[in-house]
Amino acid sequence: MIQKPRGTRDFFPDELEARRRVEETMREAVSRWGYREVSTPEFENLELFTLRSGEGIIEEMYAFQDKGGRDIALRPELTAPVLRMYVNEAKVLNKPVRWYYFGDCFRYERPQKGRYRQFWQFGIELVGADSAMADAEVMAVGYNLLKATGVSFELRIGDLAMMRSLLADLEPDLQKKVRACLDKRDYGALEELGLGGDLAGSLTALIESKTLDDAFAITGSIPEETRIRETFAILDAHEVQYVQNFGIARGLDYYTGCVFEAFAENLGAENQIMGGGAYRLAHLFGGEETPSVGFAIGFDRVMVSLGEQEVKRPTTVAVATTPEGRIFGITVAAAFRQAGIRTIADLMGKSLSAQLSQAAKHADYVVVIGGREAEAGMVTLRDLATGSQQTISLEEAVAGVVGSGTR
Ligand code: HAM
């Protein structure tokens, strides 16, 4: 038996319908903020992802040469592709651009619960606005989207400027290492970097600070202070619930300002369900330096967190016929489908009683058609919930089912 590749999943109809419903909830929520959907290729030139992050990132990607010898990668995320698309068309776009996306991403990671090699992200990018209003809007959209799905989560918000100011005197390489340790919350490894006592102490105090005043007392006044204070004030006006966390370092390399992450309360190690922040990428791809801010929600993790969900079946009609009724049955089924009703007919030549017991499992109504009904152009409509049945015209039967609403 051939198996699916490691880290991938198949989705059966029940699960896929549950996913579609949550996806639809997110689409509706994001549209209310004026974001419109875009789509980019699933593979890109490898360079798009290595330009900012370096060759090291190839280890974590599906990267290969195509038959023309081009270096290609399956997209590990959508921010770089969306910004590439923005740069390609920037001249004709009205700024700021509010875009959202829902698409699959590929990362060559060790699979475990909530961590896959193919997974879906639902995200937004707000490109071309540099303000506290812009930062706060994106965080508020993320917060509202997650709320709309019903998932329980904590939103943590920070800003890289705070940590940057503490690390300013370190070599860039060492700064990167400190950020990596913080991102993984690996405080043991952080200690091994041998930062001086004062710096290590300040970092710990910054990470643990609970109020803006406490945090600025550690960093001293920094040029970004007004902007950061303003952003948090606007977040409060948006009624976003968050915890402040200036230890957020983010794994990806492109962030420049505000950063935020959301964590679901009922997941294990892989509990981060959203990540984002302010960044600059457009100039790397040949465009002008452009302030941007966005996030991506780990759609699969949201689904795991929500757990098994009952999906309402649309009203379903089974058409059960004797051999004499079969041809009229096709007309009957067509009339129900025309009226928007899910309608299923037997394909295997089963006996009428076998068709009826099958219908009891997956339908709300059975339309029984024998020779007599076919001749008279009538149908026998049985309501499987009440057991009541009547022989009526096709139009009456369709109207009766349509009028009953969704079961
Ligand atoms: P990220 O934090 O790498 O950020 O990914 C965003 C979310 O995708 C994560 O919080 C997580 O829920 C989900 N995720 C990541 N890897 C996996 C995986 N292997 N399996 C399942 N879910 C996963 C970004 O990708 C940025 N592009 C976000 C962004 C948009 N920043 C600005 N704009």
Short mmCIF file of C-alpha atoms and ligand atoms in Angstrom, two decimals:
data_model
loop_
_atom_site.label_atom_id
_atom_site.label_comp_id
_atom_site.label_asym_id
_atom_site.label_seq_id
_atom_site.Cartn_x
_atom_site.Cartn_y
_atom_site.Cartn_z
CA MET A 1 0.00 0.00 0.00
CA ILE A 2 1.38 3.39 -0.92
CA GLN A 3 1.47 5.81 2.00
CA LYS A 4 1.24 9.59 1.99
CA PRO A 5 4.49 11.51 2.50
CA ARG A 6 5.65 12.08 6.09
CA GLY A 7 4.16 15.16 7.72
CA THR A 8 1.18 15.39 5.35
CA ARG A 9 -2.47 14.61 5.98
CA ASP A 10 -5.54 13.48 4.08
CA PHE A 11 -8.83 15.09 5.00
CA PHE A 12 -12.08 13.17 4.97
CA PRO A 13 -15.31 15.04 4.20
CA ASP A 14 -16.36 15.63 7.84
CA GLU A 15 -13.02 17.17 8.75
CA LEU A 16 -12.78 19.15 5.56
CA GLU A 17 -16.25 20.58 6.05
CA ALA A 18 -15.31 21.64 9.59
CA ARG A 19 -12.17 23.30 8.19
CA ARG A 20 -14.13 25.09 5.49
CA ARG A 21 -16.51 26.47 8.07
CA VAL A 22 -13.71 27.95 10.16
CA GLU A 23 -12.03 29.25 7.01
CA GLU A 24 -15.30 30.95 6.05
CA THR A 25 -15.56 32.51 9.52
CA MET A 26 -12.07 33.96 9.10
CA ARG A 27 -12.79 35.25 5.59
CA GLU A 28 -15.91 37.02 6.82
CA ALA A 29 -14.13 38.52 9.80
CA VAL A 30 -11.19 39.82 7.75
CA SER A 31 -13.39 41.24 4.99
CA ARG A 32 -15.08 43.47 7.54
CA TRP A 33 -11.75 45.29 7.93
CA GLY A 34 -11.41 45.84 4.18
CA TYR A 35 -8.79 43.17 3.47
CA ARG A 36 -9.07 41.45 0.09
CA GLU A 37 -7.76 38.05 -0.89
CA VAL A 38 -4.66 37.43 -2.99
CA SER A 39 -3.02 34.23 -4.14
CA THR A 40 0.57 33.47 -5.11
CA PRO A 41 2.31 30.37 -6.55
CA GLU A 42 3.03 27.45 -4.27
CA PHE A 43 6.63 27.48 -5.47
CA GLU A 44 8.94 30.43 -5.89
CA ASN A 45 12.55 31.07 -6.81
CA LEU A 46 14.58 29.90 -3.84
CA GLU A 47 16.30 33.28 -3.62
CA LEU A 48 13.06 34.89 -2.46
CA PHE A 49 13.46 33.12 0.87
CA THR A 50 17.26 33.09 1.21
CA LEU A 51 17.74 36.83 0.49
CA ARG A 52 16.75 37.83 4.01
CA SER A 53 17.35 34.66 5.98
CA GLY A 54 20.53 33.31 4.36
CA GLU A 55 21.34 29.86 3.01
CA GLY A 56 20.76 28.29 6.44
CA ILE A 57 17.03 28.34 5.88
CA ILE A 58 17.36 25.85 2.98
CA GLU A 59 17.68 23.09 5.60
CA GLU A 60 14.12 23.83 6.68
CA MET A 61 12.64 24.03 3.20
CA TYR A 62 11.57 21.88 0.31
CA ALA A 63 14.17 23.21 -2.12
CA PHE A 64 15.12 21.61 -5.40
CA GLN A 65 16.28 22.26 -8.94
CA ASP A 66 13.66 22.02 -11.64
CA LYS A 67 14.33 20.45 -15.03
CA GLY A 68 15.59 23.79 -16.32
CA GLY A 69 18.20 23.92 -13.54
CA ARG A 70 16.42 26.71 -11.64
CA ASP A 71 16.62 26.74 -7.84
CA ILE A 72 13.07 26.49 -6.60
CA ALA A 73 11.44 26.22 -3.17
CA LEU A 74 7.97 25.29 -2.05
CA ARG A 75 6.84 28.34 -0.09
CA PRO A 76 7.51 27.97 3.67
CA GLU A 77 5.30 31.02 4.35
CA LEU A 78 3.44 33.69 2.39
CA THR A 79 4.86 37.01 3.54
CA ALA A 80 7.82 37.00 1.14
CA PRO A 81 5.69 35.83 -1.84
CA VAL A 82 3.03 38.45 -1.13
CA LEU A 83 5.68 41.19 -0.85
CA ARG A 84 7.27 39.98 -4.10
CA MET A 85 3.85 40.29 -5.69
CA TYR A 86 3.44 43.75 -4.19
CA VAL A 87 6.82 44.89 -5.57
CA ASN A 88 6.01 43.49 -9.02
CA GLU A 89 2.84 45.60 -9.16
CA ALA A 90 3.60 48.37 -6.66
CA LYS A 91 3.43 51.25 -9.13
CA VAL A 92 -0.25 50.76 -9.87
CA LEU A 93 -1.38 49.96 -6.35
CA ASN A 94 -3.26 52.29 -4.06
CA LYS A 95 -1.45 52.41 -0.73
CA PRO A 96 -1.79 51.19 1.89
CA VAL A 97 -2.57 47.77 0.51
CA ARG A 98 -4.76 45.53 2.66
CA TRP A 99 -4.40 41.91 1.53
CA TYR A 100 -5.19 38.54 3.03
CA TYR A 101 -4.37 34.99 2.02
CA PHE A 102 -5.21 31.42 2.83
CA GLY A 103 -2.80 28.86 1.48
CA ASP A 104 -0.64 25.86 2.17
CA CYS A 105 3.00 26.16 3.17
CA PHE A 106 5.77 23.58 3.27
CA ARG A 107 8.50 23.23 5.85
CA TYR A 108 10.93 20.37 6.20
CA GLU A 109 10.43 19.95 9.94
CA ARG A 110 10.22 17.01 12.29
CA PRO A 111 6.50 16.23 12.31
CA GLN A 112 4.59 16.01 15.59
CA LYS A 113 1.16 16.98 16.89
CA GLY A 114 0.41 20.42 15.46
CA ARG A 115 3.59 20.49 13.36
CA TYR A 116 3.35 19.31 9.79
CA ARG A 117 5.37 19.47 6.60
CA GLN A 118 2.36 20.77 4.70
CA PHE A 119 0.20 23.15 6.70
CA TRP A 120 -2.13 26.06 6.05
CA GLN A 121 -1.75 29.69 6.97
CA PHE A 122 -4.43 32.35 7.06
CA GLY A 123 -2.74 35.72 7.12
CA ILE A 124 -2.84 39.39 6.26
CA GLU A 125 -0.27 41.90 5.08
CA LEU A 126 -0.81 45.65 5.42
CA VAL A 127 1.76 47.21 3.11
CA GLY A 128 2.71 50.86 2.89
CA ALA A 129 1.46 52.31 6.17
CA ASP A 130 3.91 53.25 8.89
CA SER A 131 1.99 54.26 12.00
CA ALA A 132 0.84 53.11 15.39
CA MET A 133 -2.66 52.95 13.87
CA ALA A 134 -1.41 50.47 11.25
CA ASP A 135 0.39 48.25 13.76
CA ALA A 136 -2.60 48.27 16.09
CA GLU A 137 -5.07 47.56 13.27
CA VAL A 138 -3.20 44.43 12.22
CA MET A 139 -3.02 43.14 15.77
CA ALA A 140 -6.71 43.92 16.28
CA VAL A 141 -7.59 42.02 13.08
CA GLY A 142 -5.61 38.99 14.27
CA TYR A 143 -7.25 39.15 17.67
CA ASN A 144 -10.74 39.44 16.18
CA LEU A 145 -10.16 36.66 13.70
CA LEU A 146 -9.07 34.23 16.39
CA LYS A 147 -11.97 35.30 18.62
CA ALA A 148 -14.41 34.69 15.76
CA THR A 149 -13.29 31.05 15.49
CA GLY A 150 -14.03 30.43 19.17
CA VAL A 151 -10.51 29.28 20.02
CA SER A 152 -9.16 30.13 23.53
CA PHE A 153 -5.87 31.96 23.31
CA GLU A 154 -3.53 34.49 24.83
CA LEU A 155 -2.14 37.30 22.67
CA ARG A 156 1.35 38.48 23.60
CA ILE A 157 2.63 41.75 22.22
CA GLY A 158 6.10 43.24 22.27
CA ASP A 159 8.43 45.40 20.23
CA LEU A 160 11.90 44.57 19.02
CA ALA A 161 13.09 48.13 19.62
CA MET A 162 13.25 47.47 23.35
CA MET A 163 15.55 44.48 23.09
CA ARG A 164 17.53 46.07 20.29
CA SER A 165 18.37 48.99 22.50
CA LEU A 166 19.74 46.66 25.20
CA LEU A 167 21.76 44.59 22.70
CA ALA A 168 23.00 47.55 20.64
CA ASP A 169 26.64 47.17 21.74
CA LEU A 170 26.88 43.47 20.84
CA GLU A 171 28.23 42.11 17.55
CA PRO A 172 25.36 41.53 15.07
CA ASP A 173 26.10 37.80 15.14
CA LEU A 174 25.78 37.62 18.90
CA GLN A 175 22.58 39.70 18.76
CA LYS A 176 21.14 37.13 16.40
CA LYS A 177 22.09 34.30 18.75
CA VAL A 178 20.47 36.08 21.71
CA ARG A 179 17.29 36.55 19.69
CA ALA A 180 17.29 32.89 18.66
CA CYS A 181 17.59 31.78 22.31
CA LEU A 182 14.78 34.11 23.32
CA ASP A 183 12.60 32.92 20.44
CA LYS A 184 13.00 29.33 21.61
CA ARG A 185 12.69 30.48 25.23
CA ASP A 186 15.91 28.55 25.82
CA TYR A 187 17.26 30.46 28.82
CA GLY A 188 19.95 27.83 29.47
CA ALA A 189 21.50 28.46 26.05
CA LEU A 190 21.17 32.21 26.65
CA GLU A 191 23.26 31.89 29.80
CA GLU A 192 25.92 29.96 27.87
CA LEU A 193 26.36 32.93 25.53
CA GLY A 194 28.16 34.56 28.46
CA LEU A 195 26.56 37.99 28.33
CA GLY A 196 27.79 40.30 31.07
CA GLY A 197 25.90 40.24 34.37
CA ASP A 198 24.34 43.67 33.84
CA LEU A 199 23.09 42.86 30.36
CA ALA A 200 21.77 39.43 31.33
CA GLY A 201 20.01 41.02 34.30
CA SER A 202 18.48 43.79 32.18
CA LEU A 203 17.30 41.28 29.58
CA THR A 204 15.61 39.14 32.22
CA ALA A 205 14.01 42.21 33.78
CA LEU A 206 12.78 43.40 30.38
CA ILE A 207 11.26 40.02 29.58
CA GLU A 208 9.55 39.91 32.95
CA SER A 209 8.35 43.52 32.93
CA LYS A 210 4.61 43.80 33.28
CA THR A 211 3.96 47.44 32.42
CA LEU A 212 5.27 49.87 29.82
CA ASP A 213 6.67 52.08 32.56
CA ASP A 214 8.64 49.16 34.01
CA ALA A 215 9.97 48.26 30.56
CA PHE A 216 11.06 51.80 29.72
CA ALA A 217 12.68 52.10 33.13
CA ILE A 218 15.00 49.27 32.02
CA THR A 219 15.75 50.46 28.48
CA GLY A 220 15.78 54.17 29.30
CA SER A 221 14.14 56.51 26.86
CA ILE A 222 14.41 55.24 23.28
CA PRO A 223 13.33 57.00 20.06
CA GLU A 224 10.49 54.49 19.53
CA GLU A 225 8.93 55.16 22.94
CA THR A 226 6.14 57.47 21.76
CA ARG A 227 5.15 55.13 18.94
CA ILE A 228 5.09 52.11 21.23
CA ARG A 229 3.01 53.87 23.88
CA GLU A 230 0.61 55.07 21.18
CA THR A 231 0.24 51.57 19.73
CA PHE A 232 -0.73 50.11 23.08
CA ALA A 233 -3.21 52.95 23.68
CA ILE A 234 -4.87 52.27 20.30
CA LEU A 235 -4.98 48.54 21.06
CA ASP A 236 -6.89 49.38 24.22
CA ALA A 237 -9.33 51.46 22.17
CA HIS A 238 -9.80 48.45 19.87
CA GLU A 239 -10.61 46.50 23.06
CA VAL A 240 -7.94 43.95 22.30
CA GLN A 241 -6.99 41.80 25.27
CA TYR A 242 -3.27 41.09 25.40
CA VAL A 243 -0.32 40.65 27.66
CA GLN A 244 2.75 42.74 27.14
CA ASN A 245 5.89 40.69 26.48
CA PHE A 246 9.12 42.33 25.41
CA GLY A 247 10.87 38.95 25.27
CA ILE A 248 9.20 38.10 21.94
CA ALA A 249 11.99 37.75 19.38
CA ARG A 250 10.24 35.90 16.50
CA GLY A 251 11.93 33.15 14.51
CA LEU A 252 11.95 34.82 11.10
CA ASP A 253 14.59 37.43 10.39
CA TYR A 254 12.64 40.25 8.80
CA TYR A 255 10.90 41.94 11.73
CA THR A 256 11.75 45.51 12.65
CA GLY A 257 9.20 46.87 15.16
CA CYS A 258 6.13 45.54 16.90
CA VAL A 259 5.98 41.75 17.20
CA PHE A 260 3.21 39.55 18.51
CA GLU A 261 2.28 35.92 19.01
CA ALA A 262 -0.84 34.11 20.11
CA PHE A 263 -0.87 30.88 22.05
CA ALA A 264 -3.74 28.44 22.38
CA GLU A 265 -4.44 27.28 25.87
CA ASN A 266 -5.08 23.60 25.17
CA LEU A 267 -2.23 22.61 22.84
CA GLY A 268 1.04 20.99 23.88
CA ALA A 269 4.48 22.15 22.78
CA GLU A 270 3.29 23.44 19.41
CA ASN A 271 0.86 25.93 20.89
CA GLN A 272 1.70 29.06 18.91
CA ILE A 273 -1.29 29.69 16.68
CA MET A 274 -0.41 33.11 15.29
CA GLY A 275 2.74 35.10 14.71
CA GLY A 276 3.40 38.47 13.14
CA GLY A 277 4.84 41.93 13.34
CA ALA A 278 6.17 44.95 11.46
CA TYR A 279 8.86 44.28 8.88
CA ARG A 280 10.56 45.55 5.73
CA LEU A 281 11.08 43.28 2.75
CA ALA A 282 10.03 45.20 -0.38
CA HIS A 283 13.44 46.86 -0.90
CA LEU A 284 15.15 43.45 -0.86
CA PHE A 285 12.99 42.36 -3.78
CA GLY A 286 13.81 45.38 -5.92
CA GLY A 287 11.14 47.76 -4.67
CA GLU A 288 11.28 50.87 -2.55
CA GLU A 289 11.81 50.58 1.17
CA THR A 290 8.23 49.97 2.37
CA PRO A 291 6.94 49.62 5.91
CA SER A 292 4.72 46.59 6.29
CA VAL A 293 2.97 44.73 9.06
CA GLY A 294 1.17 41.42 9.03
CA PHE A 295 0.56 38.07 10.66
CA ALA A 296 -0.17 34.47 9.84
CA ILE A 297 -2.45 32.15 11.75
CA GLY A 298 -1.52 28.47 11.87
CA PHE A 299 -4.85 27.23 10.59
CA ASP A 300 -4.20 23.55 11.42
CA ARG A 301 -3.33 24.38 15.01
CA VAL A 302 -6.53 26.37 15.39
CA MET A 303 -8.42 23.31 14.17
CA VAL A 304 -6.59 21.03 16.62
CA SER A 305 -7.34 23.47 19.42
CA LEU A 306 -11.04 23.67 18.53
CA GLY A 307 -11.22 19.86 18.64
CA GLU A 308 -13.83 17.65 17.02
CA GLN A 309 -16.65 19.69 15.71
CA GLU A 310 -20.08 18.65 14.71
CA VAL A 311 -20.85 19.82 11.23
CA LYS A 312 -24.53 20.21 10.40
CA ARG A 313 -25.51 18.12 7.43
CA PRO A 314 -27.52 20.01 4.83
CA THR A 315 -31.06 18.68 4.33
CA THR A 316 -30.66 15.52 2.30
CA VAL A 317 -33.17 13.69 0.15
CA ALA A 318 -32.73 10.07 -0.94
CA VAL A 319 -34.58 8.98 -4.06
CA ALA A 320 -35.56 5.32 -3.68
CA THR A 321 -37.05 3.61 -6.72
CA THR A 322 -38.21 0.28 -8.01
CA PRO A 323 -36.88 -0.65 -11.47
CA GLU A 324 -40.12 0.78 -12.98
CA GLY A 325 -39.65 4.08 -11.19
CA ARG A 326 -35.95 4.55 -11.97
CA ILE A 327 -36.21 6.84 -15.02
CA PHE A 328 -38.84 9.10 -13.43
CA GLY A 329 -36.57 9.09 -10.39
CA ILE A 330 -33.91 10.91 -12.41
CA THR A 331 -36.35 13.72 -13.20
CA VAL A 332 -37.41 13.85 -9.54
CA ALA A 333 -33.83 14.04 -8.30
CA ALA A 334 -33.07 16.81 -10.81
CA ALA A 335 -36.04 18.86 -9.53
CA PHE A 336 -34.82 18.64 -5.92
CA ARG A 337 -31.24 19.55 -6.90
CA GLN A 338 -32.55 22.45 -8.95
CA ALA A 339 -34.21 23.70 -5.78
CA GLY A 340 -30.84 23.54 -3.99
CA ILE A 341 -31.47 20.33 -2.05
CA ARG A 342 -28.72 17.73 -1.70
CA THR A 343 -30.19 14.64 -3.39
CA ILE A 344 -28.77 11.15 -3.61
CA ALA A 345 -30.00 8.24 -5.71
CA ASP A 346 -29.15 4.54 -5.64
CA LEU A 347 -26.57 3.51 -8.22
CA MET A 348 -26.28 -0.17 -7.45
CA GLY A 349 -29.71 -1.53 -8.35
CA LYS A 350 -30.44 -2.29 -4.66
CA SER A 351 -33.87 -3.52 -3.57
CA LEU A 352 -36.33 -0.88 -2.40
CA SER A 353 -36.04 -2.04 1.22
CA ALA A 354 -32.22 -1.89 1.04
CA GLN A 355 -32.47 1.63 -0.41
CA LEU A 356 -34.80 2.67 2.43
CA SER A 357 -32.52 1.38 5.17
CA GLN A 358 -29.55 3.07 3.50
CA ALA A 359 -31.54 6.33 3.35
CA ALA A 360 -32.32 6.13 7.07
CA LYS A 361 -28.57 6.52 7.72
CA HIS A 362 -27.78 9.56 5.65
CA ALA A 363 -30.98 11.35 4.59
CA ASP A 364 -33.76 13.41 6.13
CA TYR A 365 -36.39 12.53 3.54
CA VAL A 366 -36.96 9.64 1.18
CA VAL A 367 -38.86 10.03 -2.03
CA VAL A 368 -40.25 6.64 -2.98
CA ILE A 369 -41.07 6.04 -6.62
CA GLY A 370 -42.60 2.81 -7.84
CA GLY A 371 -44.38 1.99 -11.10
CA ARG A 372 -47.63 3.54 -9.88
CA GLU A 373 -46.05 6.85 -8.91
CA ALA A 374 -44.08 6.99 -12.16
CA GLU A 375 -47.23 6.50 -14.19
CA ALA A 376 -49.20 9.12 -12.27
CA GLY A 377 -46.28 11.57 -12.14
CA MET A 378 -46.55 11.60 -8.34
CA VAL A 379 -44.06 10.84 -5.56
CA THR A 380 -44.35 9.41 -2.06
CA LEU A 381 -42.48 11.70 0.30
CA ARG A 382 -41.48 10.23 3.65
CA ASP A 383 -40.19 12.39 6.45
CA LEU A 384 -37.60 10.18 8.18
CA ALA A 385 -37.71 12.17 11.40
CA THR A 386 -41.46 11.74 11.97
CA GLY A 387 -42.15 8.69 9.82
CA SER A 388 -45.13 10.46 8.20
CA GLN A 389 -45.58 10.07 4.47
CA GLN A 390 -47.88 11.27 1.72
CA THR A 391 -48.26 10.77 -2.01
CA ILE A 392 -48.21 14.17 -3.69
CA SER A 393 -47.11 15.95 -6.84
CA LEU A 394 -43.38 16.50 -7.42
CA GLU A 395 -43.79 20.29 -7.04
CA GLU A 396 -45.52 19.89 -3.69
CA ALA A 397 -42.81 17.49 -2.50
CA VAL A 398 -40.01 19.89 -3.46
CA ALA A 399 -41.85 22.82 -1.85
CA GLY A 400 -42.42 20.76 1.32
CA VAL A 401 -38.73 19.91 1.71
CA VAL A 402 -37.51 23.40 0.83
CA GLY A 403 -39.98 24.89 3.30
CA SER A 404 -38.83 22.64 6.14
CA GLY A 405 -35.47 24.47 6.42
CA THR A 406 -32.22 22.81 7.50
CA ARG A 407 -32.58 19.92 9.91
P1 HAM B 1 5.51 31.91 11.62
O1 HAM B 1 5.47 32.21 13.09
O2 HAM B 1 6.70 31.21 11.08
O3 HAM B 1 5.30 33.30 10.88
O4 HAM B 1 4.23 31.06 11.24
C1 HAM B 1 2.94 31.52 11.55
C2 HAM B 1 2.15 30.39 12.18
O5 HAM B 1 2.13 29.26 11.31
C3 HAM B 1 2.74 29.84 13.46
O6 HAM B 1 2.37 30.63 14.57
C4 HAM B 1 2.15 28.46 13.53
O7 HAM B 1 0.85 28.52 14.10
C5 HAM B 1 2.00 28.08 12.08
N1 HAM B 1 3.04 27.11 11.70
C6 HAM B 1 4.34 27.34 11.46
N2 HAM B 1 4.99 26.20 11.15
C7 HAM B 1 4.06 25.20 11.19
C8 HAM B 1 4.08 23.79 10.95
N3 HAM B 1 5.19 23.16 10.59
N4 HAM B 1 2.93 23.09 11.09
C9 HAM B 1 1.79 23.73 11.45
N5 HAM B 1 1.70 25.05 11.68
C10 HAM B 1 2.82 25.79 11.55
C11 HAM B 1 5.20 33.44 9.52
O8 HAM B 1 5.13 32.53 8.75
C12 HAM B 1 5.14 34.88 9.07
N6 HAM B 1 5.06 34.90 7.61
C13 HAM B 1 3.97 35.61 9.70
C14 HAM B 1 3.86 37.02 9.24
C15 HAM B 1 3.01 37.52 8.31
N7 HAM B 1 4.61 38.02 9.62
C16 HAM B 1 4.27 39.13 8.96
N8 HAM B 1 3.31 38.81 8.16
#
